[in-house]
């Protein structure tokens, strides 16, 4: 993993987030959530900083980041695609959907496309089992997706939409 | 006391409220198998993640089987530990673990000592009915510890040791599902983490996932090289535990057989780290007295309390975690390194051997000693003062390889001059022992009077943090003792906050001190074994003709012939060291 140097601004943002949760170790998940929301992803250096701020071991922080598939350690694409792999979605063909997305974008799970437009992740159950199989692009939910629809969904975003607001590290 | 009545396997049982089913069953002679669960009685160490489910039992009226290790007794419970359903579930659980476990047990370092292997035998597993993907983790090699995580069964004992007991935080459970494992942050190698190499994770790992780095091959090669003079030193705690590897009762002292075995292995001189422990007391004791004298003389800058420095894991711990305190510990090197420095200077000269042709091997209860002897400051032009550190377990391996029938060995003595030692040095192997040895010498040197008693029971015991005040002829000296790095952290935080009133503090990383070191025969969760080893060391001390370090005639001679006086320039150069701030750049 190449080391990145955090800007002073980024450091301040993270410190502020930690402070807003009273630097309480028990709030780690909320701190991570908020930080990812503001910064887009959670690289090693950010995790180290959070560990210091919350006075806990960086191994524990990393343990939590890798436990929840929601957290990302690499920059997300402009349009993060998530495929639900919960039981309901899985039995209704989520694996084929995932395969089709990988094929179309030519990336693996956890990667982004070279142009930075899309990234791909798997999610545990998102709680929309009635709509299985479910795919999310950003915050938008697509239900009962069939492999043939994948191309169309991706195309919606390829035309270009508004860039989501995000702080650069 | 609130008592609970229940029935386990048709036997009526009455136990205290809050007792687990596992413990309640044990009280009536029913041993429910357990794997992830581990408890070290009296040391406040318990691992209870409820993860493996090997301990499941059937409770009447409950639909699901229940894990006995983390279910409390309840009034009127009717429990069956060996119903067909429970046995079947237990075997399925173990088979599932085995289905993702390498099957190269025959050549595993843990063979014969592996809890998973014994469990499979215990449950009579002859076939694995499941087949699936197998984990393929990368092997991690460090100067002291090897991690082969394909063998990890996610019991999380190591994580508990590293975080709750040691408060080091090098390890954490990471990932989920099939990829779950215990590892350092970012799955980096241990030698890039804050790991202290205390080896307590190795001491409790039920499988071969965590083992010490094996140096037996290198030692065998040195022993068969006719151009080398190979000498050996052996640490105090080894003599109280090695016998266990050959079927002796825990607590059996094998000092004489140990010397005999080393001689038969072909070492040219069989010496004793205890000699260097006496030397440590001379240096560390003198340092303590000079700090005390300065303090009493009104010097405000003098650093007190003075902390002991003979445990390399403790040294690495404060270098990482308390860099602002690195000028508080004594600068005295550990006995292992003092021995190495004297061996490769004084002794090499004496026998006319170039230090490059002198190989110093040490037998240690410890895995951190492997790391310690590889530290750069303990070498001269790339030639280390101590070439190889073997654990007690590795020595047993060597003894077996050399076809030595350990039990039938005669008792022999160590060689001179580096083999003579006192009772004070023997107790270095247990928590409280280093400071007791220091008190015996510091008292007599400071007051100029003879001690009336040599047993300082107020310094002995197994509590994690202890303190006592010793009367130095009118001057009360406050002493603190901590074993386990989590306990050490508490004392250090008091110092940081200016709340500490101690003059001297002894710290050992391993619970119990070196008797519970990561390189000792495996205790398999039985803390009684540690207590028996501790008693053995006190017995050996009590039986020694000389019990104070400053009365060791060979130590006196070494100062006369070679070093001058404690803390002389020469002593400084050879026997003291410096510490580094490791908080910034990992290892
Ligand atoms: S050797 Fe000690 S510090 Fe290192 S990982 Fe194991 S328990 Fe933690
Ligand atoms: S490495 Fe060993 S002690 Fe740690 S979780 Fe795996 S099996 Fe358990
Ligand atoms: S207490 Fe002893 S065995 Fe444990 S790390 Fe320290 S020196 Fe090694
Ligand atoms: S021993 Fe009870 S769950 Fe592992």
PDB file of N, CA, C and O in Angstrom, chain A residues 1 44 47-48 57-60 62-63 66-67 73 124, chain B residues 159 163 169-176 184-187:
ATOM      1  N   UNK A   1       0.843  -1.194   0.000  1.00  0.00           N
ATOM      2  CA  UNK A   1       0.000   0.000   0.000  1.00  0.00           C
ATOM      3  C   UNK A   1       0.884   1.252   0.000  1.00  0.00           C
ATOM      4  O   UNK A   1       1.652   1.456   0.917  1.00  0.00           O
ATOM      5  N   UNK A  44      -5.244   3.774   5.022  1.00  0.00           N
ATOM      6  CA  UNK A  44      -4.518   3.389   6.236  1.00  0.00           C
ATOM      7  C   UNK A  44      -4.179   4.591   7.107  1.00  0.00           C
ATOM      8  O   UNK A  44      -4.337   4.560   8.332  1.00  0.00           O
ATOM      9  N   UNK A  47      -6.978   5.741   9.154  1.00  0.00           N
ATOM     10  CA  UNK A  47      -7.261   4.808  10.245  1.00  0.00           C
ATOM     11  C   UNK A  47      -6.257   5.005  11.387  1.00  0.00           C
ATOM     12  O   UNK A  47      -6.610   4.930  12.562  1.00  0.00           O
ATOM     13  N   UNK A  48      -5.000   5.246  11.015  1.00  0.00           N
ATOM     14  CA  UNK A  48      -3.984   5.481  12.050  1.00  0.00           C
ATOM     15  C   UNK A  48      -4.326   6.725  12.859  1.00  0.00           C
ATOM     16  O   UNK A  48      -4.221   6.751  14.082  1.00  0.00           O
ATOM     17  N   UNK A  57      -6.023   0.845  19.536  1.00  0.00           N
ATOM     18  CA  UNK A  57      -5.008   0.318  18.631  1.00  0.00           C
ATOM     19  C   UNK A  57      -5.503   0.383  17.190  1.00  0.00           C
ATOM     20  O   UNK A  57      -6.694   0.202  16.908  1.00  0.00           O
ATOM     21  N   UNK A  58      -4.569   0.644  16.283  1.00  0.00           N
ATOM     22  CA  UNK A  58      -4.936   0.736  14.873  1.00  0.00           C
ATOM     23  C   UNK A  58      -5.377  -0.633  14.351  1.00  0.00           C
ATOM     24  O   UNK A  58      -6.201  -0.736  13.437  1.00  0.00           O
ATOM     25  N   UNK A  59      -4.886  -1.715  14.988  1.00  0.00           N
ATOM     26  CA  UNK A  59      -5.320  -3.055  14.592  1.00  0.00           C
ATOM     27  C   UNK A  59      -6.831  -3.197  14.788  1.00  0.00           C
ATOM     28  O   UNK A  59      -7.535  -3.752  13.948  1.00  0.00           O
ATOM     29  N   UNK A  60      -7.328  -2.659  15.908  1.00  0.00           N
ATOM     30  CA  UNK A  60      -8.768  -2.729  16.190  1.00  0.00           C
ATOM     31  C   UNK A  60      -9.570  -1.908  15.173  1.00  0.00           C
ATOM     32  O   UNK A  60     -10.631  -2.328  14.733  1.00  0.00           O
ATOM     33  N   UNK A  62      -8.688  -1.216  12.144  1.00  0.00           N
ATOM     34  CA  UNK A  62      -8.650  -1.968  10.888  1.00  0.00           C
ATOM     35  C   UNK A  62      -9.599  -3.170  10.953  1.00  0.00           C
ATOM     36  O   UNK A  62     -10.268  -3.506   9.977  1.00  0.00           O
ATOM     37  N   UNK A  63      -9.668  -3.796  12.135  1.00  0.00           N
ATOM     38  CA  UNK A  63     -10.570  -4.932  12.318  1.00  0.00           C
ATOM     39  C   UNK A  63     -12.007  -4.545  12.012  1.00  0.00           C
ATOM     40  O   UNK A  63     -12.732  -5.267  11.328  1.00  0.00           O
ATOM     41  N   UNK A  66     -12.551  -3.706   8.227  1.00  0.00           N
ATOM     42  CA  UNK A  66     -12.639  -4.878   7.345  1.00  0.00           C
ATOM     43  C   UNK A  66     -13.827  -5.768   7.672  1.00  0.00           C
ATOM     44  O   UNK A  66     -14.160  -6.665   6.915  1.00  0.00           O
ATOM     45  N   UNK A  67     -14.435  -5.544   8.824  1.00  0.00           N
ATOM     46  CA  UNK A  67     -15.588  -6.377   9.186  1.00  0.00           C
ATOM     47  C   UNK A  67     -16.845  -5.935   8.442  1.00  0.00           C
ATOM     48  O   UNK A  67     -17.617  -6.751   7.972  1.00  0.00           O
ATOM     49  N   UNK A  73     -11.403   1.019   1.787  1.00  0.00           N
ATOM     50  CA  UNK A  73     -10.044   1.516   2.006  1.00  0.00           C
ATOM     51  C   UNK A  73      -9.436   2.113   0.751  1.00  0.00           C
ATOM     52  O   UNK A  73      -8.346   2.659   0.778  1.00  0.00           O
ATOM     53  N   UNK A 124     -23.643  -6.893   2.491  1.00  0.00           N
ATOM     54  CA  UNK A 124     -24.503  -7.888   3.140  1.00  0.00           C
ATOM     55  C   UNK A 124     -25.905  -7.330   3.010  1.00  0.00           C
ATOM     56  O   UNK A 124     -26.103  -6.204   2.577  1.00  0.00           O
TER      57      UNK A 124
ATOM     58  N   UNK B 159      -5.567 -12.717  20.428  1.00  0.00           N
ATOM     59  CA  UNK B 159      -6.076 -11.355  20.430  1.00  0.00           C
ATOM     60  C   UNK B 159      -6.357 -10.887  21.855  1.00  0.00           C
ATOM     61  O   UNK B 159      -6.017  -9.766  22.250  1.00  0.00           O
ATOM     62  N   UNK B 163      -4.298  -7.836  23.590  1.00  0.00           N
ATOM     63  CA  UNK B 163      -5.043  -6.612  23.886  1.00  0.00           C
ATOM     64  C   UNK B 163      -5.402  -6.488  25.359  1.00  0.00           C
ATOM     65  O   UNK B 163      -5.067  -5.498  25.996  1.00  0.00           O
ATOM     66  N   UNK B 169      -1.963  -4.298  21.697  1.00  0.00           N
ATOM     67  CA  UNK B 169      -2.796  -3.937  20.550  1.00  0.00           C
ATOM     68  C   UNK B 169      -2.162  -4.199  19.207  1.00  0.00           C
ATOM     69  O   UNK B 169      -2.459  -3.523  18.231  1.00  0.00           O
ATOM     70  N   UNK B 170      -1.269  -5.192  19.136  1.00  0.00           N
ATOM     71  CA  UNK B 170      -0.691  -5.518  17.827  1.00  0.00           C
ATOM     72  C   UNK B 170      -1.665  -6.331  16.984  1.00  0.00           C
ATOM     73  O   UNK B 170      -1.638  -6.269  15.761  1.00  0.00           O
ATOM     74  N   UNK B 171      -2.528  -7.100  17.629  1.00  0.00           N
ATOM     75  CA  UNK B 171      -3.399  -8.026  16.909  1.00  0.00           C
ATOM     76  C   UNK B 171      -4.865  -7.649  17.052  1.00  0.00           C
ATOM     77  O   UNK B 171      -5.277  -7.100  18.065  1.00  0.00           O
ATOM     78  N   UNK B 172      -5.628  -7.971  16.015  1.00  0.00           N
ATOM     79  CA  UNK B 172      -7.077  -7.822  16.108  1.00  0.00           C
ATOM     80  C   UNK B 172      -7.727  -8.831  15.172  1.00  0.00           C
ATOM     81  O   UNK B 172      -7.125  -9.246  14.186  1.00  0.00           O
ATOM     82  N   UNK B 173      -8.939  -9.218  15.508  1.00  0.00           N
ATOM     83  CA  UNK B 173      -9.722  -9.995  14.560  1.00  0.00           C
ATOM     84  C   UNK B 173     -10.009  -9.090  13.379  1.00  0.00           C
ATOM     85  O   UNK B 173     -10.401  -7.937  13.564  1.00  0.00           O
ATOM     86  N   UNK B 174      -9.803  -9.578  12.164  1.00  0.00           N
ATOM     87  CA  UNK B 174     -10.068  -8.766  10.983  1.00  0.00           C
ATOM     88  C   UNK B 174     -10.890  -9.559   9.976  1.00  0.00           C
ATOM     89  O   UNK B 174     -10.964 -10.780  10.055  1.00  0.00           O
ATOM     90  N   UNK B 175     -11.465  -8.843   9.020  1.00  0.00           N
ATOM     91  CA  UNK B 175     -12.295  -9.442   7.971  1.00  0.00           C
ATOM     92  C   UNK B 175     -13.482 -10.198   8.575  1.00  0.00           C
ATOM     93  O   UNK B 175     -13.641 -10.268   9.782  1.00  0.00           O
ATOM     94  N   UNK B 176     -14.293 -10.783   7.696  1.00  0.00           N
ATOM     95  CA  UNK B 176     -15.400 -11.584   8.208  1.00  0.00           C
ATOM     96  C   UNK B 176     -15.609 -12.809   7.349  1.00  0.00           C
ATOM     97  O   UNK B 176     -15.045 -12.932   6.277  1.00  0.00           O
ATOM     98  N   UNK B 184      -2.223  -8.273  12.515  1.00  0.00           N
ATOM     99  CA  UNK B 184      -1.928  -6.861  12.783  1.00  0.00           C
ATOM    100  C   UNK B 184      -2.695  -5.963  11.802  1.00  0.00           C
ATOM    101  O   UNK B 184      -3.226  -6.443  10.800  1.00  0.00           O
ATOM    102  N   UNK B 185      -2.715  -4.673  12.074  1.00  0.00           N
ATOM    103  CA  UNK B 185      -3.399  -3.717  11.205  1.00  0.00           C
ATOM    104  C   UNK B 185      -2.887  -3.837   9.776  1.00  0.00           C
ATOM    105  O   UNK B 185      -1.694  -4.040   9.545  1.00  0.00           O
ATOM    106  N   UNK B 186      -3.779  -3.734   8.826  1.00  0.00           N
ATOM    107  CA  UNK B 186      -3.463  -3.761   7.393  1.00  0.00           C
ATOM    108  C   UNK B 186      -2.764  -5.059   6.988  1.00  0.00           C
ATOM    109  O   UNK B 186      -2.076  -5.116   5.979  1.00  0.00           O
ATOM    110  N   UNK B 187      -2.934  -6.067   7.826  1.00  0.00           N
ATOM    111  CA  UNK B 187      -2.291  -7.364   7.594  1.00  0.00           C
ATOM    112  C   UNK B 187      -0.797  -7.232   7.355  1.00  0.00           C
ATOM    113  O   UNK B 187      -0.192  -7.989   6.608  1.00  0.00           O
TER     114      UNK B 187
END
